[in-house]
PDB file of C-alpha atoms and ligand atoms in Angstrom:
ATOM      1  CA  MET A   1     -19.802 -59.942   3.725  1.00 49.00           C
ATOM      2  CA  SER A   2     -17.150 -58.574   1.350  1.00 48.00           C
ATOM      3  CA  ALA A   3     -18.003 -55.915  -1.233  1.00 51.00           C
ATOM      4  CA  ILE A   4     -17.564 -58.372  -4.103  1.00 50.00           C
ATOM      5  CA  ALA A   5     -19.710 -61.094  -2.541  1.00 51.00           C
ATOM      6  CA  PRO A   6     -22.957 -60.326  -4.426  1.00 61.00           C
ATOM      7  CA  THR A   7     -21.205 -61.039  -7.755  1.00 87.00           C
ATOM      8  CA  ILE A   8     -20.286 -64.540  -6.642  1.00 97.00           C
ATOM      9  CA  PRO A   9     -22.926 -66.968  -7.936  1.00 98.00           C
ATOM     10  CA  VAL A  10     -25.086 -68.919  -5.513  1.00 98.00           C
ATOM     11  CA  ILE A  11     -27.278 -71.925  -6.270  1.00 98.00           C
ATOM     12  CA  ALA A  12     -29.846 -72.280  -3.486  1.00 98.00           C
ATOM     13  CA  ILE A  13     -31.388 -75.721  -2.924  1.00 98.00           C
ATOM     14  CA  ASP A  14     -34.155 -75.745  -0.319  1.00 97.00           C
ATOM     15  CA  GLY A  15     -36.544 -78.459   0.781  1.00 95.00           C
ATOM     16  CA  PRO A  16     -37.776 -80.548   3.703  1.00 94.00           C
ATOM     17  CA  THR A  17     -35.767 -83.067   5.710  1.00 89.00           C
ATOM     18  CA  ALA A  18     -34.513 -86.144   3.836  1.00 91.00           C
ATOM     19  CA  SER A  19     -35.645 -84.945   0.407  1.00 94.00           C
ATOM     20  CA  GLY A  20     -32.205 -85.679  -1.039  1.00 93.00           C
ATOM     21  CA  LYS A  21     -31.231 -82.026  -1.408  1.00 95.00           C
ATOM     22  CA  GLY A  22     -27.915 -82.558   0.368  1.00 93.00           C
ATOM     23  CA  THR A  23     -26.891 -85.286  -2.064  1.00 94.00           C
ATOM     24  CA  VAL A  24     -27.933 -83.205  -5.072  1.00 96.00           C
ATOM     25  CA  ALA A  25     -26.244 -80.079  -3.701  1.00 97.00           C
ATOM     26  CA  GLN A  26     -22.964 -81.884  -3.082  1.00 96.00           C
ATOM     27  CA  ARG A  27     -22.938 -83.385  -6.568  1.00 97.00           C
ATOM     28  CA  VAL A  28     -23.719 -80.051  -8.218  1.00 98.00           C
ATOM     29  CA  ALA A  29     -20.981 -78.365  -6.170  1.00 97.00           C
ATOM     30  CA  ALA A  30     -18.461 -81.062  -7.135  1.00 97.00           C
ATOM     31  CA  ALA A  31     -19.423 -80.875 -10.828  1.00 98.00           C
ATOM     32  CA  LEU A  32     -19.047 -77.074 -10.925  1.00 98.00           C
ATOM     33  CA  GLY A  33     -16.061 -76.866  -8.572  1.00 98.00           C
ATOM     34  CA  TYR A  34     -18.153 -74.669  -6.231  1.00 98.00           C
ATOM     35  CA  HIS A  35     -18.067 -74.505  -2.440  1.00 96.00           C
ATOM     36  CA  TYR A  36     -20.845 -76.287  -0.573  1.00 96.00           C
ATOM     37  CA  LEU A  37     -22.815 -75.029   2.426  1.00 97.00           C
ATOM     38  CA  ASP A  38     -24.839 -77.558   4.424  1.00 96.00           C
ATOM     39  CA  SER A  39     -26.780 -75.025   6.503  1.00 97.00           C
ATOM     40  CA  GLY A  40     -28.653 -77.811   8.314  1.00 96.00           C
ATOM     41  CA  ALA A  41     -25.317 -78.956   9.728  1.00 97.00           C
ATOM     42  CA  LEU A  42     -24.915 -75.531  11.383  1.00 97.00           C
ATOM     43  CA  TYR A  43     -28.261 -75.921  13.143  1.00 98.00           C
ATOM     44  CA  ARG A  44     -27.291 -79.469  14.095  1.00 97.00           C
ATOM     45  CA  LEU A  45     -23.932 -78.295  15.515  1.00 97.00           C
ATOM     46  CA  VAL A  46     -25.681 -75.719  17.688  1.00 98.00           C
ATOM     47  CA  ALA A  47     -28.221 -78.380  18.696  1.00 98.00           C
ATOM     48  CA  LEU A  48     -25.457 -80.780  19.731  1.00 97.00           C
ATOM     49  CA  ARG A  49     -23.800 -78.112  21.821  1.00 97.00           C
ATOM     50  CA  ALA A  50     -27.110 -77.071  23.372  1.00 97.00           C
ATOM     51  CA  LEU A  51     -27.971 -80.667  24.302  1.00 98.00           C
ATOM     52  CA  ARG A  52     -24.587 -81.115  25.921  1.00 96.00           C
ATOM     53  CA  ALA A  53     -24.784 -77.796  27.754  1.00 96.00           C
ATOM     54  CA  GLY A  54     -28.358 -78.386  28.940  1.00 97.00           C
ATOM     55  CA  ILE A  55     -29.687 -75.313  27.111  1.00 97.00           C
ATOM     56  CA  THR A  56     -33.410 -75.517  26.455  1.00 97.00           C
ATOM     57  CA  PRO A  57     -34.818 -74.957  22.928  1.00 97.00           C
ATOM     58  CA  ASP A  58     -36.770 -71.890  24.039  1.00 97.00           C
ATOM     59  CA  ASP A  59     -33.676 -69.983  25.245  1.00 97.00           C
ATOM     60  CA  GLY A  60     -32.960 -67.987  22.070  1.00 96.00           C
ATOM     61  CA  VAL A  61     -30.413 -65.735  23.766  1.00 96.00           C
ATOM     62  CA  ALA A  62     -28.289 -68.617  25.068  1.00 97.00           C
ATOM     63  CA  LEU A  63     -28.537 -70.408  21.707  1.00 98.00           C
ATOM     64  CA  ALA A  64     -27.419 -67.309  19.809  1.00 97.00           C
ATOM     65  CA  ALA A  65     -24.509 -66.939  22.242  1.00 96.00           C
ATOM     66  CA  LEU A  66     -23.352 -70.461  21.338  1.00 95.00           C
ATOM     67  CA  VAL A  67     -22.854 -69.326  17.742  1.00 95.00           C
ATOM     68  CA  ALA A  68     -20.225 -66.729  18.710  1.00 91.00           C
ATOM     69  CA  THR A  69     -17.852 -69.502  19.732  1.00 88.00           C
ATOM     70  CA  LEU A  70     -18.819 -71.915  16.973  1.00 90.00           C
ATOM     71  CA  GLN A  71     -15.807 -72.634  14.769  1.00 87.00           C
ATOM     72  CA  PRO A  72     -16.658 -75.760  12.820  1.00 90.00           C
ATOM     73  CA  ARG A  73     -14.326 -77.214  10.210  1.00 90.00           C
ATOM     74  CA  PHE A  74     -16.001 -78.687   7.166  1.00 90.00           C
ATOM     75  CA  ALA A  75     -13.890 -81.128   5.162  1.00 85.00           C
ATOM     76  CA  ASP A  76     -14.578 -84.801   4.486  1.00 86.00           C
ATOM     77  CA  ARG A  77     -15.522 -84.918   8.158  1.00 94.00           C
ATOM     78  CA  ILE A  78     -17.092 -82.183  10.326  1.00 95.00           C
ATOM     79  CA  THR A  79     -14.988 -81.156  13.295  1.00 95.00           C
ATOM     80  CA  LEU A  80     -16.057 -79.044  16.259  1.00 93.00           C
ATOM     81  CA  ASP A  81     -13.495 -77.996  18.857  1.00 87.00           C
ATOM     82  CA  GLY A  82     -11.171 -80.705  17.551  1.00 90.00           C
ATOM     83  CA  GLU A  83     -13.824 -83.441  17.919  1.00 95.00           C
ATOM     84  CA  ASP A  84     -15.107 -85.366  14.889  1.00 97.00           C
ATOM     85  CA  VAL A  85     -18.881 -84.842  15.173  1.00 97.00           C
ATOM     86  CA  THR A  86     -19.836 -86.013  11.651  1.00 95.00           C
ATOM     87  CA  ASP A  87     -21.887 -88.944  12.924  1.00 91.00           C
ATOM     88  CA  ALA A  88     -23.019 -87.370  16.207  1.00 94.00           C
ATOM     89  CA  ILE A  89     -24.856 -84.504  14.470  1.00 96.00           C
ATOM     90  CA  ARG A  90     -26.776 -86.966  12.242  1.00 89.00           C
ATOM     91  CA  ARG A  91     -28.425 -88.701  15.182  1.00 88.00           C
ATOM     92  CA  GLU A  92     -32.205 -88.363  15.278  1.00 83.00           C
ATOM     93  CA  GLU A  93     -32.301 -86.607  18.670  1.00 91.00           C
ATOM     94  CA  VAL A  94     -29.893 -83.973  17.366  1.00 95.00           C
ATOM     95  CA  GLY A  95     -32.060 -83.491  14.263  1.00 91.00           C
ATOM     96  CA  VAL A  96     -35.159 -83.065  16.417  1.00 90.00           C
ATOM     97  CA  MET A  97     -33.358 -80.557  18.655  1.00 96.00           C
ATOM     98  CA  ALA A  98     -32.099 -78.707  15.539  1.00 97.00           C
ATOM     99  CA  SER A  99     -35.645 -78.286  14.303  1.00 93.00           C
ATOM    100  CA  ARG A 100     -36.794 -77.103  17.756  1.00 95.00           C
ATOM    101  CA  ILE A 101     -34.096 -74.454  18.096  1.00 97.00           C
ATOM    102  CA  ALA A 102     -34.477 -73.350  14.460  1.00 96.00           C
ATOM    103  CA  VAL A 103     -37.709 -71.501  15.350  1.00 95.00           C
ATOM    104  CA  GLN A 104     -35.669 -68.955  17.364  1.00 96.00           C
ATOM    105  CA  PRO A 105     -35.184 -65.693  15.394  1.00 96.00           C
ATOM    106  CA  ALA A 106     -32.140 -64.722  17.532  1.00 96.00           C
ATOM    107  CA  LEU A 107     -30.381 -67.944  16.618  1.00 97.00           C
ATOM    108  CA  ARG A 108     -31.230 -67.596  12.924  1.00 97.00           C
ATOM    109  CA  ALA A 109     -29.881 -64.051  12.917  1.00 97.00           C
ATOM    110  CA  ALA A 110     -26.694 -65.160  14.676  1.00 97.00           C
ATOM    111  CA  LEU A 111     -26.068 -67.808  11.999  1.00 97.00           C
ATOM    112  CA  LEU A 112     -26.533 -65.410   9.065  1.00 97.00           C
ATOM    113  CA  ASP A 113     -22.991 -64.036   9.007  1.00 94.00           C
ATOM    114  CA  LEU A 114     -21.450 -67.499   9.196  1.00 94.00           C
ATOM    115  CA  GLN A 115     -23.512 -68.508   6.151  1.00 97.00           C
ATOM    116  CA  HIS A 116     -22.750 -65.347   4.158  1.00 97.00           C
ATOM    117  CA  ARG A 117     -19.024 -65.931   4.665  1.00 95.00           C
ATOM    118  CA  CYS A 118     -19.332 -69.206   2.740  1.00 95.00           C
ATOM    119  CA  ARG A 119     -20.014 -67.216  -0.436  1.00 97.00           C
ATOM    120  CA  GLN A 120     -16.547 -67.524  -1.910  1.00 96.00           C
ATOM    121  CA  PRO A 121     -15.299 -67.686  -5.516  1.00 97.00           C
ATOM    122  CA  PRO A 122     -15.917 -69.379  -7.857  1.00 97.00           C
ATOM    123  CA  GLY A 123     -19.400 -69.956  -6.401  1.00 98.00           C
ATOM    124  CA  LEU A 124     -21.516 -71.604  -3.743  1.00 98.00           C
ATOM    125  CA  VAL A 125     -24.156 -74.310  -3.648  1.00 98.00           C
ATOM    126  CA  ALA A 126     -26.173 -73.790  -0.446  1.00 98.00           C
ATOM    127  CA  ASP A 127     -28.693 -76.273   0.893  1.00 97.00           C
ATOM    128  CA  GLY A 128     -31.268 -75.739   3.618  1.00 97.00           C
ATOM    129  CA  ARG A 129     -34.747 -74.330   4.223  1.00 96.00           C
ATOM    130  CA  ASP A 130     -34.310 -70.593   3.682  1.00 96.00           C
ATOM    131  CA  MET A 131     -31.338 -70.337   1.311  1.00 98.00           C
ATOM    132  CA  GLY A 132     -33.347 -68.809  -1.533  1.00 97.00           C
ATOM    133  CA  THR A 133     -35.822 -66.875   0.614  1.00 96.00           C
ATOM    134  CA  VAL A 134     -33.725 -65.308   3.404  1.00 97.00           C
ATOM    135  CA  VAL A 135     -29.993 -66.089   3.395  1.00 98.00           C
ATOM    136  CA  PHE A 136     -29.218 -65.630  -0.312  1.00 98.00           C
ATOM    137  CA  PRO A 137     -32.325 -63.945  -1.764  1.00 97.00           C
ATOM    138  CA  ASP A 138     -30.243 -62.801  -4.767  1.00 97.00           C
ATOM    139  CA  ALA A 139     -29.177 -66.379  -5.643  1.00 97.00           C
ATOM    140  CA  GLN A 140     -29.015 -66.854  -9.409  1.00 96.00           C
ATOM    141  CA  THR A 141     -30.649 -70.270  -9.262  1.00 97.00           C
ATOM    142  CA  LYS A 142     -33.253 -71.406  -6.722  1.00 98.00           C
ATOM    143  CA  VAL A 143     -34.396 -75.001  -6.445  1.00 97.00           C
ATOM    144  CA  PHE A 144     -37.063 -76.403  -4.124  1.00 97.00           C
ATOM    145  CA  LEU A 145     -36.652 -80.162  -3.836  1.00 97.00           C
ATOM    146  CA  THR A 146     -39.299 -82.243  -2.118  1.00 95.00           C
ATOM    147  CA  ALA A 147     -40.824 -85.740  -2.015  1.00 95.00           C
ATOM    148  CA  SER A 148     -43.683 -87.409  -0.165  1.00 96.00           C
ATOM    149  CA  VAL A 149     -43.185 -87.770   3.578  1.00 97.00           C
ATOM    150  CA  GLU A 150     -43.303 -91.585   3.167  1.00 97.00           C
ATOM    151  CA  ALA A 151     -40.499 -91.583   0.581  1.00 97.00           C
ATOM    152  CA  ARG A 152     -38.416 -89.296   2.770  1.00 97.00           C
ATOM    153  CA  ALA A 153     -38.970 -91.402   5.896  1.00 96.00           C
ATOM    154  CA  TYR A 154     -37.858 -94.504   4.005  1.00 96.00           C
ATOM    155  CA  ARG A 155     -34.791 -92.643   2.717  1.00 94.00           C
ATOM    156  CA  ARG A 156     -33.849 -91.576   6.252  1.00 90.00           C
ATOM    157  CA  TYR A 157     -34.478 -95.141   7.498  1.00 93.00           C
ATOM    158  CA  LYS A 158     -32.031 -96.550   4.925  1.00 93.00           C
ATOM    159  CA  GLN A 159     -29.447 -93.856   5.716  1.00 86.00           C
ATOM    160  CA  LEU A 160     -29.567 -94.574   9.450  1.00 84.00           C
ATOM    161  CA  SER A 161     -29.532 -98.355   8.979  1.00 90.00           C
ATOM    162  CA  GLU A 162     -26.522 -98.149   6.664  1.00 89.00           C
ATOM    163  CA  LYS A 163     -24.674 -96.159   9.315  1.00 82.00           C
ATOM    164  CA  GLY A 164     -25.420 -98.851  11.878  1.00 86.00           C
ATOM    165  CA  PHE A 165     -27.940 -96.765  13.885  1.00 81.00           C
ATOM    166  CA  SER A 166     -31.135 -98.503  14.952  1.00 84.00           C
ATOM    167  CA  ALA A 167     -34.169 -97.011  13.226  1.00 86.00           C
ATOM    168  CA  ASN A 168     -37.930 -97.507  13.345  1.00 92.00           C
ATOM    169  CA  LEU A 169     -39.804 -96.555  10.167  1.00 95.00           C
ATOM    170  CA  ALA A 170     -43.110 -95.672  11.860  1.00 96.00           C
ATOM    171  CA  ALA A 171     -41.350 -93.481  14.421  1.00 94.00           C
ATOM    172  CA  LEU A 172     -39.323 -91.782  11.683  1.00 92.00           C
ATOM    173  CA  LEU A 173     -42.480 -91.068   9.692  1.00 95.00           C
ATOM    174  CA  GLN A 174     -44.108 -89.447  12.710  1.00 95.00           C
ATOM    175  CA  ASP A 175     -40.936 -87.509  13.474  1.00 91.00           C
ATOM    176  CA  LEU A 176     -40.658 -86.149   9.905  1.00 92.00           C
ATOM    177  CA  LYS A 177     -44.313 -85.073   9.944  1.00 94.00           C
ATOM    178  CA  GLU A 178     -43.728 -83.135  13.152  1.00 93.00           C
ATOM    179  CA  ARG A 179     -40.539 -81.621  11.795  1.00 90.00           C
ATOM    180  CA  ASP A 180     -42.234 -80.612   8.524  1.00 92.00           C
ATOM    181  CA  ALA A 181     -45.001 -78.909  10.499  1.00 92.00           C
ATOM    182  CA  ARG A 182     -42.489 -77.045  12.692  1.00 90.00           C
ATOM    183  CA  ASP A 183     -40.319 -75.983   9.731  1.00 90.00           C
ATOM    184  CA  SER A 184     -43.286 -74.859   7.623  1.00 91.00           C
ATOM    185  CA  ASN A 185     -45.356 -73.111  10.287  1.00 92.00           C
ATOM    186  CA  ARG A 186     -42.725 -71.162  12.215  1.00 90.00           C
ATOM    187  CA  ALA A 187     -42.776 -67.367  11.965  1.00 91.00           C
ATOM    188  CA  ALA A 188     -39.021 -66.969  11.302  1.00 90.00           C
ATOM    189  CA  ALA A 189     -37.860 -68.077   7.834  1.00 89.00           C
ATOM    190  CA  PRO A 190     -40.443 -70.840   7.338  1.00 91.00           C
ATOM    191  CA  LEU A 191     -39.801 -73.592   4.795  1.00 90.00           C
ATOM    192  CA  LYS A 192     -41.346 -72.480   1.528  1.00 89.00           C
ATOM    193  CA  PRO A 193     -40.349 -72.381  -2.148  1.00 89.00           C
TER     194      PRO A 193
HETATM  195  O1  C5P B 201     -31.373 -80.289   6.768  1.00 68.80           O
HETATM  196  P1  C5P B 201     -31.280 -80.889   8.156  1.00 68.80           P
HETATM  197  O2  C5P B 201     -32.294 -81.943   8.429  1.00 68.80           O
HETATM  198  O3  C5P B 201     -29.884 -81.308   8.478  1.00 68.80           O
HETATM  199  O4  C5P B 201     -31.593 -79.667   9.147  1.00 68.80           O
HETATM  200  C1  C5P B 201     -31.821 -79.871  10.520  1.00 68.80           C
HETATM  201  C2  C5P B 201     -32.857 -78.866  11.004  1.00 68.80           C
HETATM  202  O5  C5P B 201     -32.316 -77.549  10.940  1.00 68.80           O
HETATM  203  C3  C5P B 201     -34.127 -78.828  10.151  1.00 68.80           C
HETATM  204  O6  C5P B 201     -35.129 -79.683  10.648  1.00 68.80           O
HETATM  205  C4  C5P B 201     -34.576 -77.378  10.209  1.00 68.80           C
HETATM  206  O7  C5P B 201     -35.487 -77.176  11.273  1.00 68.80           O
HETATM  207  C5  C5P B 201     -33.306 -76.604  10.542  1.00 68.80           C
HETATM  208  N1  C5P B 201     -32.822 -75.813   9.414  1.00 68.80           N
HETATM  209  C6  C5P B 201     -33.347 -74.558   9.233  1.00 68.80           C
HETATM  210  N2  C5P B 201     -32.861 -73.762   8.240  1.00 68.80           N
HETATM  211  C7  C5P B 201     -31.902 -74.191   7.413  1.00 68.80           C
HETATM  212  C8  C5P B 201     -31.374 -75.498   7.584  1.00 68.80           C
HETATM  213  C9  C5P B 201     -31.864 -76.291   8.584  1.00 68.80           C
HETATM  214  O8  C5P B 201     -34.229 -74.143   9.960  1.00 68.80           O
HETATM  215  N3  C5P B 201     -31.449 -73.391   6.455  1.00 68.80           N
END
């Protein structure tokens, strides 16, 4: 992190999966002309790589090692090693893997620097689970955005359907409940306001 970084404003928007925080964060960033960090996408990128490499979610050391070579490009589309992975990282199995690997403290620590480097002038809107609690504890504004698990499951169902992915509402509801429990009960940077 550069010496001037702490003076650069950060708006942290945390909340559970499919609460709409990504949409809000992107609109706020666009309105203010700020940079935008989708920290969930970082966990999803590592998850995609881990799935492809056959790395198991309990192997924190191997997962952290993946981060060293992670050089994603965030523009309209998300590119990893020259491949457009924008849609691939949104798949449900990648989301589930992301939430499984996110319990690993070694991985979370490895991703810290990457996230801090996004704090660039004129400011940053960061969305995730631990933006206000762990990654940017000195953020000027902290928002915790949530909704009922049913509303969020329906939101995710519509998102997936619109993208042409097959989706089952009951399965999504169960999946979100499990993910909420994992994100909220883990020891490392649990989801909390
Ligand atoms: O927000 P999104 O659903 O894309 O995040 C995918 C997963 O990554 C979440 O289920 C959560 O477990 C993890 N995550 C996290 N900390 C963050 C962002 C995401 O643990 N700051």
